[in-house]
Amino acid sequence: ILGLPAVAAALELVDPPGCRVIPYLELNPVWKDSSSFEDIFDVDHFIDVLKNDVSIVKELPEEYSWSSREYYALAIRDTRIKVAPVHATANWYIENVLPVLQSYGIAAISPFSHRLSFDNLPMDIQHLRCKVNFQALVFVPHIRALGDALVNRLRNPQHTTEEMGSNYLQEVTDADDNKNAGKFVVLHLRFDKDMAAHSACDFGGGKAEKLALAKYRQVIWQGRVLNSQFTDEELRSQGRCPMTPEEVGLLLAALGFDNSTRLYLASHKVYGGGARIATLKELFPLMEDKKSLTSPFERTLIKGKASLLAALDYYISMHSDIFISASPGNMHNALVGHRSYLNLKTIRPNMQLMGQLFLNKTMEWSEFEHAVVEGHETRQGQLRLRKPKQSIYTYPAPDCMCQA
């Protein structure tokens, strides 16, 4: 999808103009989720929004049915483009993809994500990729409906899980006129086992935790991990360690959030389970998550589907009053960009500052609080213009925004 505008530019030179096919999503090796594009995104909406810009079909025309994944897996094929460089120019597609299209009528490009440059592109291509990312891509109706129900429960905490039934559509409809809705904050707690192991940081779990993470690193990456040449103190002082739930709680408290703050926890499985987030729960007793807000019936709609669980978290994050992520990453970057595009408030933690503050074991609370507030004065929703080589999806201004 991220490369769609570049392919569109090349295809418009074909006579007659060609079409693009809904993408195939690779099986994620970590989450092991087989969800398709159609399982996550509203395909009809996607096609309709882009119909005046790009011709899109749900599947290949019958005359090209031979162009399958199995076909390309067996041998090198002339119709497959495997050398698309990261951040290629639009001219690269015209020079390398267009001849294949003209010769064979079809071209298969893999891999595709982030295969188009962010700089020095015609504005019509930039505007098209903005339209794709911020307008054409919406989640399937049942994810949006369930997300609306959970947002309603966060703003109007009056139902228990026992009272929640299967008719969440009616629940959202009944809440439309509620003028006394409260506010809530979404915390993306990016602290799963994979993240903890790959960071090479020490998270205070003692010898047992160190051995468990070392074993996991050996199994998954044969011992090769990010930043493994640095000590834990060096990694923290450079801001390269993800914050633990306890550390995030201290950051939020220093920024002025308290035990009356309604907090939604957007996250996959937290490494360490309930014990790891116990302190965070004590600081913010009104903390909720997908499990606490949904009925058993509602959970069956998304059970075992990491992509749909993430989509639900993303949807709720987009409807929160404030969003904050414990550590930078793909979801953080996407939400920073999407919320900037809609002028919504997002707090971006200063990871280097926080790492240095947590290394200081003798600092008084007042001193810590002052340092946190001062260090985040310019990181609480102020719009940041995109710099050269930065992603248009994380920094949509000025390319995607006429006024900011």
Short mmCIF file of N, CA and C in Angstrom, two decimals, residues 110-187:
data_model
loop_
_atom_site.label_atom_id
_atom_site.label_comp_id
_atom_site.label_asym_id
_atom_site.label_seq_id
_atom_site.Cartn_x
_atom_site.Cartn_y
_atom_site.Cartn_z
N SER A 110 7.65 -7.36 -5.07
CA SER A 110 7.78 -7.89 -3.72
C SER A 110 9.25 -7.85 -3.31
N PRO A 111 9.55 -7.36 -2.12
CA PRO A 111 8.64 -6.76 -1.15
C PRO A 111 8.25 -5.35 -1.57
N PHE A 112 7.30 -4.74 -0.82
CA PHE A 112 6.71 -3.50 -1.31
C PHE A 112 6.74 -2.35 -0.30
N SER A 113 6.69 -2.64 0.97
CA SER A 113 6.57 -1.60 1.99
C SER A 113 7.75 -0.63 1.95
N HIS A 114 7.44 0.68 2.00
CA HIS A 114 8.46 1.73 2.00
C HIS A 114 9.41 1.62 0.81
N ARG A 115 8.84 1.38 -0.37
CA ARG A 115 9.65 1.29 -1.58
C ARG A 115 9.52 2.54 -2.44
N LEU A 116 9.08 3.64 -1.85
CA LEU A 116 8.96 4.89 -2.58
C LEU A 116 9.61 5.99 -1.75
N SER A 117 10.41 6.83 -2.39
CA SER A 117 11.11 7.90 -1.70
C SER A 117 10.13 8.87 -1.04
N PHE A 118 10.58 9.53 0.02
CA PHE A 118 9.76 10.55 0.66
C PHE A 118 10.07 11.94 0.14
N ASP A 119 11.14 12.08 -0.63
CA ASP A 119 11.61 13.41 -1.03
C ASP A 119 11.63 13.57 -2.56
N ASN A 120 11.53 14.83 -2.96
CA ASN A 120 11.67 15.21 -4.38
C ASN A 120 10.71 14.46 -5.29
N LEU A 121 9.46 14.36 -4.85
CA LEU A 121 8.42 13.71 -5.65
C LEU A 121 7.42 14.76 -6.12
N PRO A 122 6.81 14.54 -7.27
CA PRO A 122 5.73 15.44 -7.71
C PRO A 122 4.63 15.50 -6.66
N MET A 123 4.05 16.67 -6.46
CA MET A 123 3.06 16.84 -5.41
C MET A 123 1.82 15.97 -5.62
N ASP A 124 1.48 15.67 -6.88
CA ASP A 124 0.29 14.82 -7.08
C ASP A 124 0.52 13.42 -6.54
N ILE A 125 1.77 12.94 -6.60
CA ILE A 125 2.08 11.63 -6.01
C ILE A 125 2.04 11.72 -4.49
N GLN A 126 2.60 12.81 -3.93
CA GLN A 126 2.57 12.98 -2.48
C GLN A 126 1.13 13.05 -1.98
N HIS A 127 0.30 13.80 -2.69
CA HIS A 127 -1.09 13.94 -2.27
C HIS A 127 -1.83 12.60 -2.36
N LEU A 128 -1.50 11.80 -3.36
CA LEU A 128 -2.15 10.51 -3.51
C LEU A 128 -1.77 9.58 -2.35
N ARG A 129 -0.50 9.57 -1.97
CA ARG A 129 -0.11 8.67 -0.88
C ARG A 129 -0.72 9.15 0.45
N CYS A 130 -0.92 10.47 0.61
CA CYS A 130 -1.62 10.99 1.79
C CYS A 130 -3.06 10.49 1.80
N LYS A 131 -3.68 10.54 0.64
CA LYS A 131 -5.07 10.10 0.52
C LYS A 131 -5.21 8.62 0.82
N VAL A 132 -4.25 7.83 0.33
CA VAL A 132 -4.26 6.39 0.59
C VAL A 132 -4.18 6.14 2.10
N ASN A 133 -3.21 6.78 2.75
CA ASN A 133 -2.91 6.46 4.14
C ASN A 133 -3.91 7.03 5.13
N PHE A 134 -4.38 8.24 4.91
CA PHE A 134 -5.19 8.93 5.91
C PHE A 134 -6.69 8.98 5.60
N GLN A 135 -7.08 8.58 4.38
CA GLN A 135 -8.50 8.62 4.03
C GLN A 135 -9.03 7.28 3.52
N ALA A 136 -8.24 6.60 2.71
CA ALA A 136 -8.74 5.37 2.08
C ALA A 136 -8.70 4.17 3.03
N LEU A 137 -7.71 4.12 3.91
CA LEU A 137 -7.57 2.99 4.81
C LEU A 137 -8.41 3.18 6.07
N VAL A 138 -9.51 2.46 6.18
CA VAL A 138 -10.30 2.42 7.41
C VAL A 138 -10.56 0.95 7.75
N PHE A 139 -10.78 0.68 9.01
CA PHE A 139 -10.96 -0.70 9.44
C PHE A 139 -12.34 -1.23 9.05
N VAL A 140 -12.46 -2.54 9.07
CA VAL A 140 -13.72 -3.18 8.71
C VAL A 140 -14.82 -2.72 9.68
N PRO A 141 -16.10 -2.73 9.25
CA PRO A 141 -17.18 -2.19 10.08
C PRO A 141 -17.27 -2.76 11.48
N HIS A 142 -17.06 -4.08 11.65
CA HIS A 142 -17.26 -4.64 13.00
C HIS A 142 -16.16 -4.21 13.96
N ILE A 143 -14.96 -3.89 13.45
CA ILE A 143 -13.90 -3.35 14.31
C ILE A 143 -14.25 -1.91 14.71
N ARG A 144 -14.76 -1.14 13.76
CA ARG A 144 -15.15 0.24 14.06
C ARG A 144 -16.31 0.27 15.06
N ALA A 145 -17.28 -0.62 14.89
CA ALA A 145 -18.42 -0.65 15.80
C ALA A 145 -18.00 -1.06 17.21
N LEU A 146 -17.15 -2.10 17.30
CA LEU A 146 -16.67 -2.53 18.61
C LEU A 146 -15.80 -1.44 19.24
N GLY A 147 -14.99 -0.78 18.42
CA GLY A 147 -14.16 0.31 18.92
C GLY A 147 -15.01 1.45 19.46
N ASP A 148 -16.09 1.79 18.76
CA ASP A 148 -16.99 2.86 19.23
C ASP A 148 -17.61 2.48 20.57
N ALA A 149 -17.98 1.20 20.72
CA ALA A 149 -18.58 0.75 21.98
C ALA A 149 -17.58 0.89 23.13
N LEU A 150 -16.31 0.52 22.90
CA LEU A 150 -15.31 0.62 23.95
C LEU A 150 -14.98 2.07 24.28
N VAL A 151 -14.95 2.92 23.27
CA VAL A 151 -14.73 4.35 23.51
C VAL A 151 -15.88 4.90 24.36
N ASN A 152 -17.11 4.48 24.06
CA ASN A 152 -18.26 4.92 24.84
C ASN A 152 -18.14 4.46 26.29
N ARG A 153 -17.67 3.24 26.52
CA ARG A 153 -17.53 2.73 27.89
C ARG A 153 -16.42 3.46 28.64
N LEU A 154 -15.39 3.88 27.92
CA LEU A 154 -14.33 4.65 28.57
C LEU A 154 -14.82 6.05 28.95
N ARG A 155 -15.64 6.63 28.11
CA ARG A 155 -16.14 7.99 28.39
C ARG A 155 -17.33 7.97 29.36
N ASN A 156 -18.04 6.85 29.38
CA ASN A 156 -19.23 6.73 30.25
C ASN A 156 -19.16 5.41 31.00
N PRO A 157 -18.32 5.32 32.01
CA PRO A 157 -18.09 4.05 32.72
C PRO A 157 -19.26 3.66 33.61
N GLN A 158 -20.27 3.04 33.00
CA GLN A 158 -21.47 2.68 33.76
C GLN A 158 -21.86 1.22 33.62
N HIS A 159 -21.15 0.51 32.72
CA HIS A 159 -21.50 -0.90 32.51
C HIS A 159 -20.41 -1.81 33.11
N THR A 160 -20.82 -2.94 33.63
CA THR A 160 -19.87 -3.98 34.02
C THR A 160 -19.82 -4.99 32.90
N THR A 161 -18.79 -5.84 32.91
CA THR A 161 -18.66 -6.84 31.85
C THR A 161 -19.84 -7.81 31.87
N GLU A 162 -20.45 -8.01 33.06
CA GLU A 162 -21.60 -8.90 33.13
C GLU A 162 -22.81 -8.31 32.41
N GLU A 163 -22.88 -6.97 32.41
CA GLU A 163 -24.02 -6.30 31.78
C GLU A 163 -23.86 -6.16 30.28
N MET A 164 -22.63 -6.28 29.80
CA MET A 164 -22.39 -6.11 28.38
C MET A 164 -22.93 -7.30 27.60
N GLY A 165 -23.67 -7.03 26.59
CA GLY A 165 -24.22 -8.10 25.77
C GLY A 165 -23.62 -8.11 24.39
N SER A 166 -24.34 -8.66 23.44
CA SER A 166 -23.84 -8.74 22.07
C SER A 166 -24.30 -7.56 21.22
N ASN A 167 -25.20 -6.74 21.77
CA ASN A 167 -25.77 -5.66 20.97
C ASN A 167 -25.01 -4.35 21.19
N TYR A 168 -23.73 -4.37 20.92
CA TYR A 168 -22.93 -3.17 21.14
C TYR A 168 -23.25 -2.08 20.13
N LEU A 169 -23.83 -2.44 18.98
CA LEU A 169 -24.23 -1.43 17.99
C LEU A 169 -25.30 -0.50 18.58
N GLN A 170 -26.28 -1.08 19.29
CA GLN A 170 -27.33 -0.28 19.91
C GLN A 170 -26.75 0.58 21.02
N GLU A 171 -25.78 0.02 21.75
CA GLU A 171 -25.15 0.76 22.84
C GLU A 171 -24.51 2.04 22.33
N VAL A 172 -23.80 1.96 21.19
CA VAL A 172 -23.16 3.14 20.61
C VAL A 172 -24.21 4.13 20.13
N THR A 173 -25.26 3.66 19.51
CA THR A 173 -26.33 4.53 19.03
C THR A 173 -26.97 5.30 20.18
N ASP A 174 -27.22 4.61 21.30
CA ASP A 174 -27.85 5.25 22.46
C ASP A 174 -26.95 6.31 23.08
N ALA A 175 -25.63 6.19 22.87
CA ALA A 175 -24.68 7.11 23.50
C ALA A 175 -24.38 8.34 22.65
N ASP A 176 -24.92 8.41 21.45
CA ASP A 176 -24.59 9.49 20.53
C ASP A 176 -24.87 10.88 21.09
N ASP A 177 -25.92 11.00 21.89
CA ASP A 177 -26.33 12.31 22.37
C ASP A 177 -25.80 12.60 23.78
N ASN A 178 -24.93 11.78 24.30
CA ASN A 178 -24.41 11.97 25.65
C ASN A 178 -23.46 13.15 25.70
N LYS A 179 -23.86 14.19 26.43
CA LYS A 179 -23.05 15.40 26.50
C LYS A 179 -22.16 15.44 27.73
N ASN A 180 -22.26 14.42 28.57
CA ASN A 180 -21.47 14.40 29.80
C ASN A 180 -20.33 13.41 29.73
N ALA A 181 -19.91 13.07 28.52
CA ALA A 181 -18.85 12.08 28.34
C ALA A 181 -17.54 12.57 28.93
N GLY A 182 -16.83 11.67 29.61
CA GLY A 182 -15.55 12.01 30.20
C GLY A 182 -14.40 11.83 29.23
N LYS A 183 -13.22 12.20 29.67
CA LYS A 183 -12.02 12.11 28.83
C LYS A 183 -11.20 10.89 29.23
N PHE A 184 -10.38 10.42 28.29
CA PHE A 184 -9.49 9.31 28.62
C PHE A 184 -8.19 9.42 27.83
N VAL A 185 -7.17 8.78 28.37
CA VAL A 185 -5.83 8.76 27.78
C VAL A 185 -5.53 7.34 27.32
N VAL A 186 -4.93 7.20 26.15
CA VAL A 186 -4.48 5.88 25.70
C VAL A 186 -2.97 5.79 25.88
N LEU A 187 -2.54 4.73 26.55
CA LEU A 187 -1.12 4.43 26.72
C LEU A 187 -0.79 3.19 25.91
#
